[in-house]
Short mmCIF file of C-alpha atoms and ligand atoms in Angstrom, two decimals:
data_model
loop_
_atom_site.label_atom_id
_atom_site.label_comp_id
_atom_site.label_asym_id
_atom_site.label_seq_id
_atom_site.Cartn_x
_atom_site.Cartn_y
_atom_site.Cartn_z
CA MET A 5 13.52 -11.78 6.06
CA THR A 6 17.20 -12.17 6.93
CA ASP A 7 19.74 -9.44 7.70
CA ALA A 8 21.47 -10.38 4.44
CA ALA A 9 18.27 -9.72 2.49
CA PHE A 10 17.86 -6.26 4.05
CA GLU A 11 21.52 -5.48 3.42
CA ARG A 12 21.14 -6.47 -0.25
CA ARG A 13 18.35 -3.90 -0.56
CA THR A 14 20.49 -1.13 0.92
CA ARG A 15 23.38 -2.09 -1.39
CA ALA A 16 20.96 -1.92 -4.33
CA CYS A 17 20.02 1.59 -3.19
CA GLN A 18 23.72 2.55 -3.15
CA GLN A 19 24.11 1.12 -6.65
CA ARG A 20 21.29 3.41 -7.85
CA LEU A 21 22.97 6.38 -6.19
CA ARG A 22 26.23 5.57 -7.99
CA GLU A 23 24.31 5.35 -11.26
CA GLY A 24 23.60 9.06 -10.80
CA THR A 25 20.44 9.39 -8.74
CA GLY A 26 22.19 11.20 -5.91
CA ASP A 27 25.09 11.36 -3.45
CA LEU A 28 23.28 10.49 -0.27
CA ALA A 29 19.91 9.14 0.81
CA VAL A 30 18.58 10.10 4.23
CA LEU A 31 15.73 8.00 5.60
CA PHE A 32 13.68 8.49 8.72
CA PRO A 33 11.08 6.13 10.23
CA SER A 34 9.17 5.01 7.13
CA ARG A 35 8.43 2.02 4.93
CA ASN A 36 11.63 2.79 3.03
CA LEU A 37 13.63 2.57 6.26
CA PHE A 38 11.98 -0.75 7.09
CA TYR A 39 12.61 -1.99 3.55
CA ALA A 40 16.32 -1.18 3.80
CA THR A 41 17.05 -2.22 7.37
CA GLY A 42 14.23 -4.23 8.98
CA PHE A 43 13.88 -1.57 11.67
CA ASP A 44 10.22 -0.70 12.05
CA GLU A 45 9.19 2.44 13.91
CA GLU A 46 6.59 5.18 13.70
CA PRO A 47 7.69 8.73 12.85
CA GLN A 48 8.39 10.72 16.00
CA GLU A 49 9.77 14.06 17.12
CA ARG A 50 13.32 12.93 17.90
CA HIS A 51 15.97 12.95 15.14
CA LEU A 52 16.30 9.38 13.86
CA PHE A 53 18.03 9.02 10.50
CA LEU A 54 19.68 6.41 8.33
CA PHE A 55 22.36 7.97 6.14
CA VAL A 56 23.04 5.92 3.01
CA PRO A 57 26.07 7.24 1.13
CA ARG A 58 27.02 6.19 -2.40
CA GLU A 59 29.98 4.18 -1.18
CA GLY A 60 30.87 2.52 2.10
CA ASP A 61 28.58 1.62 4.95
CA PRO A 62 25.38 3.33 6.05
CA VAL A 63 25.21 5.16 9.37
CA PHE A 64 22.27 5.09 11.75
CA LEU A 65 21.91 8.17 13.96
CA VAL A 66 19.30 7.47 16.62
CA PRO A 67 18.11 8.79 19.97
CA ALA A 68 20.01 6.98 22.76
CA LEU A 69 16.86 5.24 23.97
CA TYR A 70 16.70 3.42 20.60
CA GLY A 71 20.37 2.40 20.50
CA SER A 72 20.07 -1.20 21.65
CA GLN A 73 16.82 -1.76 19.74
CA VAL A 74 18.27 -0.55 16.44
CA ARG A 75 21.38 -2.68 16.96
CA ALA A 76 19.19 -5.72 17.64
CA GLU A 77 16.66 -5.19 14.84
CA SER A 78 18.80 -4.00 11.92
CA TRP A 79 21.85 -5.27 10.09
CA VAL A 80 23.52 -1.83 10.15
CA GLU A 81 26.71 -1.93 12.23
CA ASP A 82 27.50 1.76 12.54
CA VAL A 83 24.83 2.91 14.98
CA ARG A 84 25.47 6.28 16.66
CA THR A 85 23.34 7.78 19.38
CA TRP A 86 22.54 11.19 20.79
CA SER A 87 20.96 11.76 24.18
CA ASP A 88 18.06 13.96 25.23
CA GLY A 89 19.73 17.21 26.20
CA ASP A 90 22.33 16.94 23.39
CA ASP A 91 21.93 19.04 20.27
CA PRO A 92 20.75 16.54 17.63
CA VAL A 93 21.71 18.91 14.81
CA ALA A 94 25.32 18.86 16.02
CA ALA A 95 25.15 15.06 15.87
CA VAL A 96 23.87 15.28 12.28
CA GLU A 97 26.74 17.63 11.46
CA ARG A 98 29.29 15.09 12.73
CA VAL A 99 27.82 12.28 10.61
CA VAL A 100 27.71 14.46 7.50
CA GLY A 101 31.36 15.38 8.16
CA ASP A 102 32.43 11.76 8.69
CA LEU A 103 30.71 10.65 5.50
CA ALA A 104 32.53 13.44 3.62
CA VAL A 105 29.33 14.49 1.87
CA PRO A 106 30.29 16.98 -0.86
CA ALA A 107 29.04 20.52 -0.21
CA ASP A 108 27.06 20.51 -3.48
CA ALA A 109 25.69 17.00 -2.95
CA HIS A 110 22.31 15.90 -4.28
CA VAL A 111 20.54 14.52 -1.21
CA LEU A 112 17.48 12.28 -1.41
CA VAL A 113 15.25 12.54 1.65
CA ASP A 114 12.43 10.22 2.57
CA ASP A 115 9.22 11.40 0.89
CA THR A 116 7.36 11.35 4.19
CA MET A 117 10.11 12.98 6.27
CA TRP A 118 8.71 15.79 8.38
CA ALA A 119 9.66 19.36 7.37
CA LEU A 120 11.06 19.72 10.90
CA PHE A 121 13.87 17.36 9.87
CA THR A 122 14.37 18.29 6.21
CA GLN A 123 14.95 21.88 7.33
CA ASP A 124 17.68 20.77 9.72
CA LEU A 125 19.35 18.82 6.89
CA GLU A 126 19.07 21.86 4.63
CA SER A 127 20.73 24.05 7.25
CA GLU A 128 23.58 21.54 7.58
CA LEU A 129 24.03 21.30 3.80
CA PRO A 130 23.18 24.80 2.55
CA ASP A 131 24.70 24.25 -0.91
CA ALA A 132 23.18 20.84 -1.50
CA THR A 133 20.20 20.14 -3.73
CA PHE A 134 17.39 17.96 -2.42
CA GLY A 135 15.25 15.28 -4.01
CA LEU A 136 13.03 12.43 -2.85
CA ALA A 137 14.13 8.95 -1.80
CA SER A 138 11.32 7.52 -3.92
CA ALA A 139 13.57 8.28 -6.90
CA VAL A 140 15.52 5.21 -5.74
CA PHE A 141 13.14 3.21 -3.60
CA ASP A 142 10.02 3.14 -5.78
CA ASP A 143 11.88 1.24 -8.44
CA LEU A 144 13.45 -1.17 -5.94
CA ARG A 145 10.20 -1.86 -4.11
CA VAL A 146 7.95 -2.23 -7.14
CA ARG A 147 9.10 -5.77 -8.04
CA LYS A 148 8.34 -8.13 -5.18
CA ASP A 149 10.64 -11.00 -4.29
CA GLU A 150 9.46 -14.49 -3.34
CA ALA A 151 9.26 -13.78 0.40
CA GLU A 152 7.16 -10.68 -0.27
CA LEU A 153 4.88 -12.56 -2.68
CA ASP A 154 4.46 -15.31 -0.12
CA ALA A 155 3.24 -12.79 2.48
CA LEU A 156 0.97 -11.11 -0.08
CA ARG A 157 -0.56 -14.47 -1.04
CA ARG A 158 -1.30 -15.23 2.61
CA ALA A 159 -2.82 -11.76 3.11
CA GLY A 160 -4.98 -12.48 0.04
CA GLU A 161 -6.11 -15.82 1.44
CA LEU A 162 -7.02 -14.20 4.75
CA ALA A 163 -9.14 -11.54 3.01
CA ASP A 164 -10.80 -14.32 0.98
CA GLU A 165 -11.62 -16.36 4.09
CA VAL A 166 -13.15 -13.38 5.86
CA SER A 167 -15.05 -12.44 2.72
CA VAL A 168 -16.63 -15.90 2.53
CA ALA A 169 -17.50 -15.89 6.23
CA VAL A 170 -19.17 -12.48 5.97
CA ARG A 171 -21.03 -13.35 2.79
CA ASN A 172 -22.32 -16.49 4.49
CA MET A 173 -24.03 -14.39 7.17
CA GLY A 174 -26.76 -13.82 4.55
CA GLU A 175 -30.09 -12.88 6.12
CA GLU A 176 -28.43 -12.59 9.56
CA ALA A 177 -26.63 -9.38 8.58
CA VAL A 178 -29.88 -7.52 7.91
CA GLY A 179 -30.47 -5.03 10.74
CA TRP A 180 -26.81 -4.81 11.69
CA THR A 181 -25.30 -1.36 11.45
CA GLU A 182 -22.36 -0.87 9.12
CA SER A 183 -20.15 -0.31 12.16
CA GLU A 184 -21.27 -3.57 13.76
CA LEU A 185 -20.54 -5.42 10.55
CA ALA A 186 -17.16 -3.64 10.24
CA ALA A 187 -16.29 -4.69 13.81
CA GLU A 188 -17.13 -8.31 12.96
CA ILE A 189 -14.92 -8.12 9.85
CA GLU A 190 -12.14 -6.46 11.86
CA SER A 191 -12.12 -9.15 14.55
CA ARG A 192 -11.99 -11.89 11.90
CA LEU A 193 -9.14 -10.13 10.10
CA LEU A 194 -7.16 -9.64 13.30
CA ALA A 195 -7.61 -13.30 14.21
CA GLY A 196 -5.44 -14.16 11.19
CA GLY A 197 -3.44 -11.00 10.54
CA ASP A 198 -1.23 -8.49 12.35
CA SER A 199 -3.14 -5.24 11.86
CA LEU A 200 -5.76 -3.73 9.59
CA ALA A 201 -4.49 -2.55 6.22
CA PHE A 202 -7.00 0.36 6.46
CA ASP A 203 -10.30 1.14 8.15
CA VAL A 204 -12.83 -1.50 7.06
CA ILE A 205 -15.30 -0.22 4.47
CA ALA A 206 -18.89 -1.43 4.85
CA GLY A 207 -20.91 0.97 2.70
CA SER A 208 -24.59 0.07 2.60
CA GLY A 209 -27.13 1.50 0.19
CA PRO A 210 -26.40 5.18 -0.58
CA ASN A 211 -23.25 5.10 1.56
CA GLY A 212 -21.74 2.65 -0.92
CA ALA A 213 -21.83 5.41 -3.51
CA MET A 214 -19.09 7.24 -1.58
CA PRO A 215 -15.99 5.19 -2.47
CA HIS A 216 -14.13 5.89 0.78
CA HIS A 217 -17.02 6.02 3.24
CA ALA A 218 -15.81 3.61 5.92
CA HIS A 219 -18.78 2.70 8.11
CA GLY A 220 -21.42 4.37 10.23
CA ASP A 221 -24.69 3.98 12.08
CA ARG A 222 -26.83 3.09 9.09
CA ALA A 223 -28.51 -0.29 9.54
CA ILE A 224 -28.36 -2.71 6.62
CA GLU A 225 -31.76 -3.21 5.02
CA ARG A 226 -33.14 -6.04 2.93
CA GLY A 227 -32.18 -5.48 -0.69
CA ASP A 228 -29.29 -3.13 0.13
CA PRO A 229 -26.18 -3.48 -1.96
CA VAL A 230 -23.25 -3.37 0.49
CA VAL A 231 -19.70 -2.53 -0.58
CA LEU A 232 -17.22 -4.51 1.55
CA ASP A 233 -13.58 -3.46 1.16
CA PHE A 234 -10.99 -4.68 3.63
CA GLY A 235 -7.68 -6.39 4.28
CA ALA A 236 -5.09 -7.02 6.96
CA TYR A 237 -1.31 -7.06 7.09
CA VAL A 238 0.29 -10.51 7.23
CA ASP A 239 4.04 -10.50 7.88
CA GLY A 240 4.31 -6.88 6.83
CA TYR A 241 2.24 -7.08 3.63
CA PRO A 242 -1.43 -6.14 3.27
CA GLY A 243 -4.50 -7.65 1.71
CA ASP A 244 -7.04 -5.42 -0.07
CA GLN A 245 -10.17 -6.94 -1.51
CA THR A 246 -13.63 -5.61 -2.39
CA ARG A 247 -16.92 -7.38 -2.97
CA THR A 248 -20.40 -5.91 -3.31
CA VAL A 249 -23.12 -8.14 -1.94
CA VAL A 250 -26.83 -8.16 -1.14
CA PHE A 251 -27.35 -10.08 2.10
CA ALA A 252 -31.04 -10.75 1.64
CA GLY A 253 -34.04 -9.63 -0.38
CA ASP A 254 -34.30 -8.17 -3.85
CA PRO A 255 -31.76 -5.56 -4.94
CA PRO A 256 -32.78 -2.31 -6.65
CA GLU A 257 -33.77 -2.45 -10.29
CA GLU A 258 -30.71 -2.13 -12.54
CA PHE A 259 -28.37 -3.30 -9.75
CA VAL A 260 -27.90 -6.76 -11.23
CA GLU A 261 -26.95 -5.21 -14.53
CA VAL A 262 -24.60 -2.66 -12.92
CA HIS A 263 -22.93 -5.38 -10.88
CA GLY A 264 -22.48 -7.43 -14.03
CA ILE A 265 -20.85 -4.49 -15.82
CA VAL A 266 -18.36 -3.92 -12.99
CA ARG A 267 -17.55 -7.60 -12.90
CA GLU A 268 -16.96 -7.61 -16.64
CA ALA A 269 -14.73 -4.52 -16.25
CA LEU A 270 -12.70 -6.33 -13.58
CA GLU A 271 -12.21 -9.30 -15.90
CA ALA A 272 -11.27 -7.04 -18.82
CA GLY A 273 -8.68 -5.26 -16.65
CA VAL A 274 -7.20 -8.53 -15.41
CA ALA A 275 -7.13 -9.97 -18.93
CA ALA A 276 -5.08 -6.96 -20.13
CA VAL A 277 -2.26 -7.69 -17.67
CA GLU A 278 1.00 -9.06 -19.01
CA PRO A 279 4.65 -8.00 -18.98
CA GLY A 280 5.42 -5.09 -21.30
CA VAL A 281 1.88 -3.70 -21.26
CA GLU A 282 1.62 -0.14 -19.92
CA ALA A 283 -0.14 0.38 -16.60
CA GLN A 284 -2.58 2.75 -18.28
CA ALA A 285 -3.68 0.01 -20.71
CA VAL A 286 -5.14 -1.93 -17.78
CA ASP A 287 -7.07 1.16 -16.71
CA ARG A 288 -8.27 1.64 -20.26
CA ALA A 289 -9.42 -1.97 -20.65
CA ALA A 290 -11.53 -1.85 -17.49
CA ARG A 291 -12.82 1.68 -18.13
CA GLU A 292 -13.90 0.90 -21.67
CA VAL A 293 -16.38 -1.71 -20.46
CA ILE A 294 -17.97 0.78 -18.07
CA GLU A 295 -17.95 3.63 -20.59
CA ASP A 296 -19.49 1.44 -23.28
CA ALA A 297 -22.29 0.57 -20.88
CA GLY A 298 -22.96 4.29 -20.33
CA TYR A 299 -21.59 4.59 -16.79
CA GLY A 300 -18.24 6.26 -17.53
CA GLU A 301 -19.12 9.34 -15.47
CA GLN A 302 -19.91 7.15 -12.46
CA PHE A 303 -16.49 5.46 -12.41
CA VAL A 304 -14.85 8.25 -10.43
CA HIS A 305 -11.41 6.84 -9.65
CA ARG A 306 -8.38 5.15 -11.20
CA THR A 307 -8.63 1.41 -11.82
CA GLY A 308 -6.01 0.38 -9.28
CA HIS A 309 -2.89 0.90 -7.20
CA GLY A 310 0.26 -1.01 -6.42
CA VAL A 311 0.38 -2.90 -3.13
CA GLY A 312 3.44 -3.73 -1.06
CA LEU A 313 4.69 -2.45 2.27
CA ASP A 314 2.21 0.35 1.60
CA VAL A 315 -1.39 -0.39 0.66
CA HIS A 316 -1.17 2.35 -1.97
CA GLU A 317 2.13 2.57 -3.83
CA PRO A 318 3.38 2.37 -7.43
CA PRO A 319 2.48 1.23 -9.97
CA TYR A 320 -0.74 3.27 -10.17
CA ILE A 321 -3.18 1.86 -12.72
CA VAL A 322 -4.25 5.16 -14.13
CA ASP A 323 -4.53 6.99 -17.44
CA GLY A 324 -1.18 8.56 -18.29
CA ASN A 325 0.98 6.01 -16.48
CA GLU A 326 3.22 4.59 -19.19
CA THR A 327 5.15 2.32 -16.81
CA ALA A 328 5.61 -1.05 -18.48
CA LEU A 329 4.38 -3.90 -16.31
CA GLU A 330 7.04 -6.37 -15.17
CA PRO A 331 6.89 -9.77 -13.46
CA GLY A 332 6.72 -9.33 -9.69
CA MET A 333 4.65 -6.15 -9.73
CA VAL A 334 1.58 -6.39 -7.50
CA PHE A 335 -1.47 -4.17 -7.86
CA SER A 336 -5.23 -3.98 -7.56
CA VAL A 337 -7.82 -3.94 -10.30
CA GLU A 338 -10.91 -2.36 -8.76
CA PRO A 339 -13.43 -0.81 -11.11
CA GLY A 340 -16.57 0.69 -9.62
CA ILE A 341 -19.82 2.40 -10.50
CA TYR A 342 -21.24 4.86 -7.97
CA LEU A 343 -24.84 6.01 -8.26
CA GLU A 344 -25.14 8.97 -5.92
CA GLY A 345 -27.94 8.65 -3.39
CA GLU A 346 -28.63 5.04 -4.42
CA TYR A 347 -25.73 2.61 -4.06
CA GLY A 348 -22.24 1.76 -5.24
CA VAL A 349 -20.66 -1.31 -6.76
CA ARG A 350 -16.94 -2.04 -6.60
CA ILE A 351 -15.15 -5.33 -7.08
CA GLU A 352 -11.42 -5.57 -6.38
CA ASP A 353 -8.79 -8.26 -6.67
CA LEU A 354 -5.04 -8.01 -6.18
CA LEU A 355 -2.77 -9.69 -8.68
CA VAL A 356 0.88 -10.26 -9.37
CA VAL A 357 2.31 -9.93 -12.86
CA THR A 358 3.88 -13.21 -14.04
CA GLU A 359 6.05 -14.10 -17.05
CA ASP A 360 3.01 -14.71 -19.22
CA GLY A 361 0.12 -12.88 -17.60
CA CYS A 362 -0.86 -12.67 -13.99
CA GLU A 363 -1.73 -14.62 -10.88
CA ARG A 364 -4.70 -13.42 -8.86
CA LEU A 365 -4.18 -13.10 -5.13
CA ASN A 366 -7.92 -13.19 -4.41
CA ASP A 367 -10.32 -15.93 -5.29
CA SER A 368 -13.40 -15.55 -3.10
CA PRO A 369 -16.80 -15.51 -4.83
CA ARG A 370 -17.41 -12.29 -6.76
CA GLY A 371 -21.18 -12.61 -7.25
CA TRP A 372 -23.61 -10.25 -5.51
CA HIS A 373 -25.94 -12.81 -3.99
CA ALA A 374 -24.75 -13.53 -0.44
CA GLY A 375 -24.32 -17.23 0.11
CA ASP A 376 -24.08 -17.79 -3.63
CA ALA A 377 -20.71 -19.27 -4.56
CA ALA A 378 -20.72 -17.80 -8.08
CO1 CO B 6 -7.61 -1.06 -3.13
#
């Protein structure tokens, strides 16, 4: 990603502000800040803000120890610093004064900004109203450009490769604990990616019936269905893929049928995707298959979530979301059936909306039988 590309994003944010969303956006270390500037940092206790006014150039206000780094890593030219021992709120006051922010401004603050900082902004701008930066950034970030799609495709390929390697363990995985299997998956992911997208999920037997159980000491038994959900970041964008497999032996009665239903629900959800269709229609298409089979109560979550700089972001594929799908949107379709105390089945692919349908970002085998390419 070039400086020019990051600058274009910030200018697009300013355009939205001018269209009436607000007078000023204030970001702090977050995905939005990275999206707008290329500067990547974790939230921390020192005041570090990017002020994006409607007009003119943005101003970075950063702790002095970050000065050279921010100048090197972002396109923003106006970088001001404050030193430990200075009053950071006085530094904020100077920036707000220089930017001539109207007293009754509508200020959009980063959704994840700590209250510690929003309260300082509120004390500096007592007559301002406050909103969330997502009012601008969600809409900018939801359609991925070619560079973003390229990274997402590679993250998808990495998840696919690891999925195949793990599936091919077959019989060998029996007796491993979930945590041992998760560690194997993690090391394979990190061999090709930058960091984990989230804690690897390896839910065996009854643990698979808890959708967000990560992994534990339970040893995988013959015949256990195992939910495997994982992904890694590649060039800033994550993979997220789920398969449910049986490494060896005969699965529980009904499992083959339940797996088939979830797989059919996945296909129905994917088939519903095209530009103009509402996000909730994809949820409905997948859910209908599961409800018709009598397992509606056991599908305890939405059908999917958008994926971008964040692993969970808009558009959410959920009942009530009337957002019309557009080319460039990327999200998961991940129906599941969870039988408490027995096992769970979830199958998840990421896809990108195209002009006439969608392109799947995952293509590893979706069957339950480990080693089986179906
Ligand atoms: Co997911």
